[in-house]
């Protein structure tokens, strides 16, 4: 990200000099690799913790992280661990992080081949969304963030889905004004959910904002993180929507609208990893199905997946029919 915003370090320096009576930098900004790489090992986490130790950062200081969802997750986790919690400010620089992950309460890194296996729930002290950062994103990082907006619209707000559907082609072409509106509305809905749903720290087993995520998290891991989180979420949602339809919950017209909106947004609905089999499995069990159990373990308690009954409304289910999921995967493959 620093490569794309060459002036950033100088601007930070100038800002701090201008406001020296109110803010001091403990050291020049620490640079870490962007993307899932910084969550897949403890290297970046260690570097942040080392800095906290060496610079004597205390609980009344702030760690400010600038980056995509992955960097923010890792840095937020470091901030939560050191001294049992240093104040943390997020500056999200991707569409996904601005509309979804940046405004949430979760931090973490991956371990044992599982997404977000280590982590904490800690609300940030502040989140600063600066749309200027988005201008340097690769197309895929622009689009993949919109899949989280589709997610929240599908489970909560049919009129928001109508809006995304109507403007899908322009959103895919990076229309800034429209994307800003979508980010704003999506972030507001996330905050509203966290604030009003009575379960910000996920003590229950139901996790509506993780619609489509059981398969998404597994697909990220199965593809060795070739798929971006938002790209995997689009496939995961498409799969759960086709499954909702095959289960008799979701009408065919609504399903078609959802799938074609993802397509217009330039998001894939299928990955060959969906049909990968577990090694040495006589029954040719699909590897992606391990994601169901991993999802249950992560949330705790009874398995709870969200399915769609119509655009804007969802329902929890506690059992899955793997044969029906296989049919859903083949429908996506043949599309
Ligand atoms: N904590 C949460 O609640 C939560 C919610 C959703 C997703 N996530 C996590 O967020 C991560 C995905 O985040 P993401 O979609 O932001 O992708 P990302 O952080 O993986 O970044 C994607 C790529 O974009 C680059 N990048 C970032 N900002 C840029 C910019 N302004 N210009 C050019 N390049 C830039 C990064 O270096 C990286 O190569 C996943 O690890 C996911 O698990 C967390
Ligand atoms: Zn997500």
Short mmCIF file of C-alpha atoms and ligand atoms in Angstrom, two decimals:
data_model
loop_
_atom_site.label_atom_id
_atom_site.label_comp_id
_atom_site.label_asym_id
_atom_site.label_seq_id
_atom_site.Cartn_x
_atom_site.Cartn_y
_atom_site.Cartn_z
CA UNK A 1 0.00 0.00 0.00
CA UNK A 2 2.91 2.35 0.78
CA UNK A 3 4.18 1.58 -2.75
CA UNK A 4 0.88 2.90 -4.19
CA UNK A 5 0.83 5.99 -1.96
CA UNK A 6 4.43 7.17 -2.24
CA UNK A 7 3.74 10.47 -0.47
CA UNK A 8 2.07 8.89 2.55
CA UNK A 9 5.07 8.68 4.88
CA UNK A 10 5.99 12.30 4.17
CA UNK A 11 2.37 13.39 4.73
CA UNK A 12 2.27 11.60 8.09
CA UNK A 13 5.51 13.30 9.06
CA UNK A 14 4.21 16.72 8.01
CA UNK A 15 0.90 16.17 9.86
CA UNK A 16 2.67 15.22 13.07
CA UNK A 17 4.99 18.25 12.81
CA UNK A 18 2.03 20.57 12.23
CA UNK A 19 0.16 19.17 15.27
CA UNK A 20 3.20 18.59 17.49
CA UNK A 21 1.43 20.10 20.50
CA UNK A 22 -1.18 17.30 20.37
CA UNK A 23 0.42 14.27 18.76
CA UNK A 24 3.87 12.73 18.78
CA UNK A 25 5.08 9.74 16.81
CA UNK A 26 6.97 7.25 18.98
CA UNK A 27 8.97 6.16 15.90
CA UNK A 28 8.74 6.33 12.11
CA UNK A 29 5.87 4.11 10.82
CA UNK A 30 6.61 0.38 10.79
CA UNK A 31 6.00 -1.23 7.39
CA UNK A 32 4.52 -4.74 7.19
CA UNK A 33 3.47 -6.82 4.15
CA UNK A 34 -0.14 -6.26 3.05
CA UNK A 35 -2.69 -8.98 2.39
CA UNK A 36 -3.20 -12.33 4.06
CA UNK A 37 0.56 -12.85 4.37
CA UNK A 38 0.59 -10.72 7.50
CA UNK A 39 -2.07 -12.95 9.12
CA UNK A 40 -0.63 -16.30 8.05
CA UNK A 41 2.42 -16.21 10.33
CA UNK A 42 3.37 -14.46 13.55
CA UNK A 43 6.14 -12.45 11.86
CA UNK A 44 4.29 -9.16 11.49
CA UNK A 45 2.58 -9.58 14.88
CA UNK A 46 6.01 -10.10 16.49
CA UNK A 47 7.38 -7.01 14.83
CA UNK A 48 4.55 -4.83 16.15
CA UNK A 49 4.88 -6.32 19.66
CA UNK A 50 8.65 -5.79 19.57
CA UNK A 51 8.15 -2.14 18.71
CA UNK A 52 5.68 -1.75 21.59
CA UNK A 53 8.30 -3.18 23.92
CA UNK A 54 11.30 -1.30 22.58
CA UNK A 55 9.58 2.06 22.37
CA UNK A 56 7.88 1.74 25.76
CA UNK A 57 4.40 2.23 24.29
CA UNK A 58 1.91 2.28 27.17
CA UNK A 59 -1.83 1.87 27.49
CA UNK A 60 -2.46 5.57 27.14
CA UNK A 61 -0.71 5.58 23.75
CA UNK A 62 -2.39 4.70 20.47
CA UNK A 63 -1.36 2.27 17.79
CA UNK A 64 -2.66 3.58 14.47
CA UNK A 65 -2.77 1.09 11.61
CA UNK A 66 -3.24 2.01 7.95
CA UNK A 67 -4.07 -0.80 5.54
CA UNK A 68 -6.48 -3.39 4.22
CA UNK A 69 -8.53 -5.71 6.41
CA UNK A 70 -5.65 -8.13 6.88
CA UNK A 71 -3.18 -5.55 8.23
CA UNK A 72 -5.86 -4.06 10.49
CA UNK A 73 -6.78 -7.50 11.87
CA UNK A 74 -3.14 -8.30 12.66
CA UNK A 75 -2.27 -4.88 14.13
CA UNK A 76 -5.49 -4.80 16.18
CA UNK A 77 -4.61 -8.18 17.61
CA UNK A 78 -1.13 -6.93 18.58
CA UNK A 79 -2.69 -3.85 20.19
CA UNK A 80 -5.13 -6.03 22.15
CA UNK A 81 -2.36 -8.31 23.44
CA UNK A 82 0.31 -5.84 24.54
CA UNK A 83 -0.24 -4.69 28.13
CA UNK A 84 -3.68 -6.37 27.83
CA UNK A 85 -4.83 -3.65 25.48
CA UNK A 86 -3.38 -0.54 23.90
CA UNK A 87 -5.76 1.95 22.30
CA UNK A 88 -6.13 1.27 18.60
CA UNK A 89 -7.11 3.43 15.62
CA UNK A 90 -7.97 1.89 12.26
CA UNK A 91 -7.45 3.63 8.93
CA UNK A 92 -8.93 1.16 6.41
CA UNK A 93 -7.65 1.47 2.84
CA UNK A 94 -9.78 -1.05 0.89
CA UNK A 95 -13.48 -1.08 0.03
CA UNK A 96 -13.95 -4.17 2.18
CA UNK A 97 -12.15 -2.76 5.19
CA UNK A 98 -14.00 0.56 4.95
CA UNK A 99 -17.46 -0.95 4.67
CA UNK A 100 -17.09 -4.02 6.85
CA UNK A 101 -14.02 -5.22 8.71
CA UNK A 102 -12.73 -1.79 9.77
CA UNK A 103 -15.92 -0.86 11.59
CA UNK A 104 -16.26 -4.14 13.52
CA UNK A 105 -14.90 -5.24 16.88
CA UNK A 106 -12.78 -8.20 15.81
CA UNK A 107 -9.05 -8.67 15.39
CA UNK A 108 -6.97 -11.71 14.69
CA UNK A 109 -4.58 -13.83 12.69
CA UNK A 110 -4.78 -17.30 11.12
CA UNK A 111 -3.26 -20.38 12.80
CA UNK A 112 -3.33 -24.17 12.33
CA UNK A 113 -4.54 -23.59 8.77
CA UNK A 114 -7.72 -21.96 10.09
CA UNK A 115 -8.92 -18.41 9.49
CA UNK A 116 -8.91 -16.09 12.49
CA UNK A 117 -8.07 -18.94 14.88
CA UNK A 118 -6.30 -16.48 17.20
CA UNK A 119 -8.01 -13.23 17.96
CA UNK A 120 -9.87 -10.89 20.26
CA UNK A 121 -13.01 -8.79 20.38
CA UNK A 122 -11.99 -5.20 21.07
CA UNK A 123 -13.73 -2.12 19.66
CA UNK A 124 -11.30 0.39 18.15
CA UNK A 125 -10.93 3.87 19.64
CA UNK A 126 -11.61 5.37 16.21
CA UNK A 127 -12.00 4.47 12.53
CA UNK A 128 -11.04 6.97 9.83
CA UNK A 129 -12.33 6.22 6.33
CA UNK A 130 -10.46 8.21 3.68
CA UNK A 131 -11.85 7.42 0.21
CA UNK A 132 -8.71 8.78 -1.45
CA UNK A 133 -6.93 5.53 -0.54
CA UNK A 134 -9.33 3.53 -2.73
CA UNK A 135 -8.13 5.12 -5.97
CA UNK A 136 -5.01 2.92 -6.08
CA UNK A 137 -6.74 -0.43 -5.44
CA UNK A 138 -6.52 -3.23 -7.98
CA UNK A 139 -9.89 -3.84 -9.64
CA UNK A 140 -10.34 -7.12 -7.80
CA UNK A 141 -9.88 -5.41 -4.42
CA UNK A 142 -12.42 -2.78 -5.36
CA UNK A 143 -15.02 -5.32 -6.40
CA UNK A 144 -14.44 -7.89 -3.72
CA UNK A 145 -15.34 -5.39 -1.01
CA UNK A 146 -18.78 -4.91 -2.52
CA UNK A 147 -19.63 -8.56 -1.82
CA UNK A 148 -19.82 -7.71 1.91
CA UNK A 149 -22.35 -4.99 1.07
CA UNK A 150 -24.39 -7.53 -0.92
CA UNK A 151 -24.21 -9.81 2.14
CA UNK A 152 -25.61 -7.28 4.58
CA UNK A 153 -28.26 -6.18 2.07
CA UNK A 154 -29.42 -9.76 1.47
CA UNK A 155 -29.91 -10.55 5.13
CA UNK A 156 -31.30 -7.19 6.26
CA UNK A 157 -32.41 -4.71 3.66
CA UNK A 158 -34.12 -5.46 0.34
CA UNK A 159 -34.05 -1.80 -0.73
CA UNK A 160 -30.25 -1.71 -0.30
CA UNK A 161 -30.00 -4.82 -2.48
CA UNK A 162 -32.20 -3.12 -5.13
CA UNK A 163 -29.78 -0.18 -5.09
CA UNK A 164 -26.70 -2.39 -5.54
CA UNK A 165 -28.44 -4.43 -8.23
CA UNK A 166 -29.45 -1.30 -10.17
CA UNK A 167 -25.94 0.13 -10.04
CA UNK A 168 -23.91 -3.08 -10.23
CA UNK A 169 -22.31 -2.25 -13.59
CA UNK A 170 -21.20 1.21 -12.43
CA UNK A 171 -19.92 -0.16 -9.13
CA UNK A 172 -17.81 -2.69 -11.04
CA UNK A 173 -16.45 0.18 -13.14
CA UNK A 174 -15.35 1.94 -9.95
CA UNK A 175 -17.86 4.77 -9.87
CA UNK A 176 -16.51 6.61 -6.82
CA UNK A 177 -19.67 8.45 -5.75
CA UNK A 178 -21.79 5.28 -5.88
CA UNK A 179 -19.14 3.23 -4.12
CA UNK A 180 -18.89 5.81 -1.34
CA UNK A 181 -22.66 5.62 -0.80
CA UNK A 182 -22.50 1.83 -0.65
CA UNK A 183 -19.58 1.92 1.82
CA UNK A 184 -21.39 4.44 4.01
CA UNK A 185 -24.64 2.49 4.09
CA UNK A 186 -22.91 -0.85 4.61
CA UNK A 187 -20.71 0.48 7.43
CA UNK A 188 -23.77 2.06 9.09
CA UNK A 189 -25.66 -1.25 8.91
CA UNK A 190 -22.72 -3.10 10.42
CA UNK A 191 -22.50 -0.66 13.29
CA UNK A 192 -26.24 -0.77 13.83
CA UNK A 193 -26.13 -4.56 13.93
CA UNK A 194 -23.25 -4.66 16.39
CA UNK A 195 -24.91 -2.02 18.59
CA UNK A 196 -28.49 -3.28 18.57
CA UNK A 197 -28.24 -7.01 18.18
CA UNK A 198 -27.25 -7.53 21.81
CA UNK A 199 -24.40 -9.83 20.91
CA UNK A 200 -21.42 -7.71 19.87
CA UNK A 201 -18.98 -10.23 21.31
CA UNK A 202 -20.70 -13.22 19.73
CA UNK A 203 -21.61 -15.15 22.86
CA UNK A 204 -24.43 -16.92 21.02
CA UNK A 205 -24.12 -19.37 18.15
CA UNK A 206 -25.81 -17.28 15.49
CA UNK A 207 -23.72 -14.87 13.48
CA UNK A 208 -25.83 -13.18 10.79
CA UNK A 209 -22.94 -11.08 9.46
CA UNK A 210 -21.13 -14.32 8.63
CA UNK A 211 -23.75 -15.31 6.02
CA UNK A 212 -21.92 -17.27 3.32
CA UNK A 213 -18.73 -17.32 5.38
CA UNK A 214 -18.50 -21.01 6.35
CA UNK A 215 -17.58 -21.88 2.76
CA UNK A 216 -15.76 -18.59 2.15
CA UNK A 217 -13.25 -19.08 4.96
CA UNK A 218 -12.60 -22.67 3.88
CA UNK A 219 -12.17 -21.65 0.22
CA UNK A 220 -9.62 -19.00 1.15
CA UNK A 221 -7.58 -21.68 2.90
CA UNK A 222 -8.09 -24.34 0.18
CA UNK A 223 -6.90 -21.93 -2.51
CA UNK A 224 -3.88 -20.96 -0.42
CA UNK A 225 -5.35 -17.47 -0.18
CA UNK A 226 -5.31 -17.00 -3.97
CA UNK A 227 -8.93 -15.93 -3.51
CA UNK A 228 -9.40 -12.62 -1.74
CA UNK A 229 -11.75 -12.70 1.26
CA UNK A 230 -14.44 -10.76 -0.60
CA UNK A 231 -14.15 -13.00 -3.68
CA UNK A 232 -14.57 -16.08 -1.49
CA UNK A 233 -17.53 -14.43 0.26
CA UNK A 234 -19.28 -13.92 -3.10
CA UNK A 235 -18.90 -17.65 -3.86
CA UNK A 236 -19.97 -18.61 -0.33
CA UNK A 237 -23.09 -16.46 -0.54
CA UNK A 238 -23.93 -17.77 -4.03
CA UNK A 239 -23.61 -21.33 -2.69
CA UNK A 240 -25.84 -20.68 0.34
CA UNK A 241 -28.40 -18.94 -1.87
CA UNK A 242 -28.58 -21.86 -4.33
CA UNK A 243 -28.83 -24.21 -1.34
CA UNK A 244 -31.61 -22.02 0.14
CA UNK A 245 -33.43 -22.38 -3.17
CA UNK A 246 -32.94 -26.16 -3.36
CA UNK A 247 -34.20 -26.42 0.24
CA UNK A 248 -37.44 -24.75 -0.83
CA UNK A 249 -36.79 -21.53 1.10
CA UNK A 250 -35.86 -19.07 -1.66
CA UNK A 251 -37.75 -18.48 -4.91
CA UNK A 252 -36.06 -18.90 -8.28
CA UNK A 253 -36.59 -15.27 -9.32
CA UNK A 254 -34.83 -13.94 -6.21
CA UNK A 255 -32.01 -16.43 -6.69
CA UNK A 256 -31.48 -15.34 -10.28
CA UNK A 257 -31.36 -11.67 -9.25
CA UNK A 258 -28.70 -12.42 -6.64
CA UNK A 259 -26.50 -14.52 -8.93
CA UNK A 260 -26.67 -12.09 -11.82
CA UNK A 261 -25.90 -9.13 -9.53
CA UNK A 262 -22.67 -10.85 -8.44
CA UNK A 263 -21.86 -11.55 -12.10
CA UNK A 264 -22.45 -7.94 -13.11
CA UNK A 265 -20.20 -6.87 -10.23
CA UNK A 266 -17.48 -8.98 -11.86
CA UNK A 267 -17.40 -11.56 -9.08
CA UNK A 268 -17.00 -15.30 -9.75
CA UNK A 269 -19.66 -17.68 -8.45
CA UNK A 270 -17.57 -20.83 -8.57
CA UNK A 271 -14.09 -22.04 -7.67
CA UNK A 272 -12.71 -25.51 -8.56
CA UNK A 273 -11.71 -25.77 -4.87
CA UNK A 274 -15.41 -26.39 -4.13
CA UNK A 275 -15.06 -29.85 -5.67
CA UNK A 276 -11.71 -30.75 -4.12
CA UNK A 277 -11.91 -34.05 -2.20
CA UNK A 278 -10.32 -34.96 1.10
CA UNK A 279 -7.19 -37.04 0.45
CA UNK A 280 -7.70 -40.79 1.11
CA UNK A 281 -11.43 -40.37 1.60
CA UNK A 282 -13.21 -43.49 0.25
CA UNK A 283 -16.50 -41.55 0.16
CA UNK A 284 -14.84 -38.70 -1.75
CA UNK A 285 -15.89 -36.20 0.91
CA UNK A 286 -15.53 -32.63 -0.30
CA UNK A 287 -12.84 -30.70 1.57
CA UNK A 288 -15.05 -27.63 1.71
CA UNK A 289 -17.48 -29.46 4.03
CA UNK A 290 -14.82 -29.40 6.77
CA UNK A 291 -15.61 -25.68 6.77
CA UNK A 292 -19.02 -26.40 8.33
CA UNK A 293 -17.49 -27.99 11.42
CA UNK A 294 -14.74 -25.37 11.60
CA UNK A 295 -17.40 -22.65 11.43
CA UNK A 296 -19.36 -24.31 14.25
CA UNK A 297 -16.25 -24.60 16.41
CA UNK A 298 -15.34 -20.99 15.80
CA UNK A 299 -18.76 -19.70 16.88
CA UNK A 300 -19.33 -22.33 19.54
CA UNK A 301 -22.44 -24.28 20.56
CA UNK A 302 -24.95 -25.65 18.10
CA UNK A 303 -24.24 -25.43 14.38
CA UNK A 304 -26.07 -22.34 13.12
CA UNK A 305 -26.02 -21.35 9.46
CA UNK A 306 -28.03 -18.58 7.95
CA UNK A 307 -30.11 -19.23 4.83
CA UNK A 308 -32.18 -16.84 2.78
CA UNK A 309 -36.00 -16.92 2.63
CA UNK A 310 -36.22 -13.84 0.43
CA UNK A 311 -34.05 -10.86 -0.42
CA UNK A 312 -33.76 -8.97 2.87
CA UNK A 313 -34.78 -11.84 5.19
CA UNK A 314 -32.95 -14.84 6.48
CA UNK A 315 -33.49 -17.78 8.78
CA UNK A 316 -31.18 -19.89 10.95
CA UNK A 317 -30.83 -23.62 10.34
CA UNK A 318 -29.00 -26.14 12.49
CA UNK A 319 -28.51 -29.04 10.10
CA UNK A 320 -27.21 -29.35 6.58
CA UNK A 321 -27.80 -31.83 3.79
CA UNK A 322 -24.41 -32.40 2.14
CA UNK A 323 -25.96 -34.11 -0.91
CA UNK A 324 -28.03 -30.99 -1.54
CA UNK A 325 -24.94 -28.83 -1.12
CA UNK A 326 -23.19 -30.98 -3.75
CA UNK A 327 -26.08 -30.27 -6.13
CA UNK A 328 -25.76 -26.57 -5.37
CA UNK A 329 -22.03 -26.67 -6.16
CA UNK A 330 -22.72 -28.35 -9.53
CA UNK A 331 -25.36 -25.75 -10.37
CA UNK A 332 -22.77 -23.00 -9.79
CA UNK A 333 -20.16 -24.89 -11.80
CA UNK A 334 -22.45 -25.29 -14.78
CA UNK A 335 -23.71 -21.75 -14.78
N1 LIG B 1 -12.21 -8.19 11.59
C1 LIG B 1 -13.31 -8.40 10.88
O1 LIG B 1 -14.43 -8.26 11.38
C2 LIG B 1 -13.20 -8.80 9.44
C3 LIG B 1 -14.33 -8.79 8.62
C4 LIG B 1 -14.18 -9.10 7.26
C5 LIG B 1 -12.93 -9.42 6.76
N2 LIG B 1 -11.86 -9.45 7.60
C6 LIG B 1 -10.53 -9.81 7.10
O2 LIG B 1 -10.07 -8.80 6.22
C7 LIG B 1 -9.13 -9.39 5.31
C8 LIG B 1 -9.45 -8.96 3.89
O3 LIG B 1 -9.28 -7.58 3.83
P1 LIG B 1 -9.23 -6.77 2.44
O4 LIG B 1 -10.29 -7.22 1.54
O5 LIG B 1 -9.17 -5.35 2.85
O6 LIG B 1 -7.91 -7.25 1.75
P2 LIG B 1 -6.37 -7.29 2.19
O7 LIG B 1 -6.13 -6.60 3.47
O8 LIG B 1 -5.97 -8.73 2.08
O9 LIG B 1 -5.68 -6.44 1.03
C9 LIG B 1 -5.76 -6.87 -0.30
C10 LIG B 1 -4.58 -6.28 -1.11
O10 LIG B 1 -4.79 -4.87 -1.28
C11 LIG B 1 -3.58 -4.16 -0.96
N3 LIG B 1 -4.01 -2.82 -0.58
C12 LIG B 1 -4.61 -2.41 0.57
N4 LIG B 1 -4.95 -1.11 0.48
C13 LIG B 1 -4.56 -0.68 -0.73
C14 LIG B 1 -4.66 0.56 -1.42
N5 LIG B 1 -5.27 1.61 -0.88
N6 LIG B 1 -4.13 0.64 -2.67
C15 LIG B 1 -3.54 -0.43 -3.26
N7 LIG B 1 -3.44 -1.64 -2.67
C16 LIG B 1 -3.95 -1.75 -1.42
C17 LIG B 1 -2.95 -5.01 0.12
O11 LIG B 1 -1.57 -4.75 0.22
C18 LIG B 1 -3.23 -6.41 -0.42
O12 LIG B 1 -2.30 -6.78 -1.39
C19 LIG B 1 -9.23 -10.90 5.49
O13 LIG B 1 -8.15 -11.35 6.26
C20 LIG B 1 -10.51 -11.07 6.27
O14 LIG B 1 -10.52 -12.24 7.07
C21 LIG B 1 -11.97 -9.13 8.92
ZN1 LIG B 2 -16.32 -11.20 5.59
#
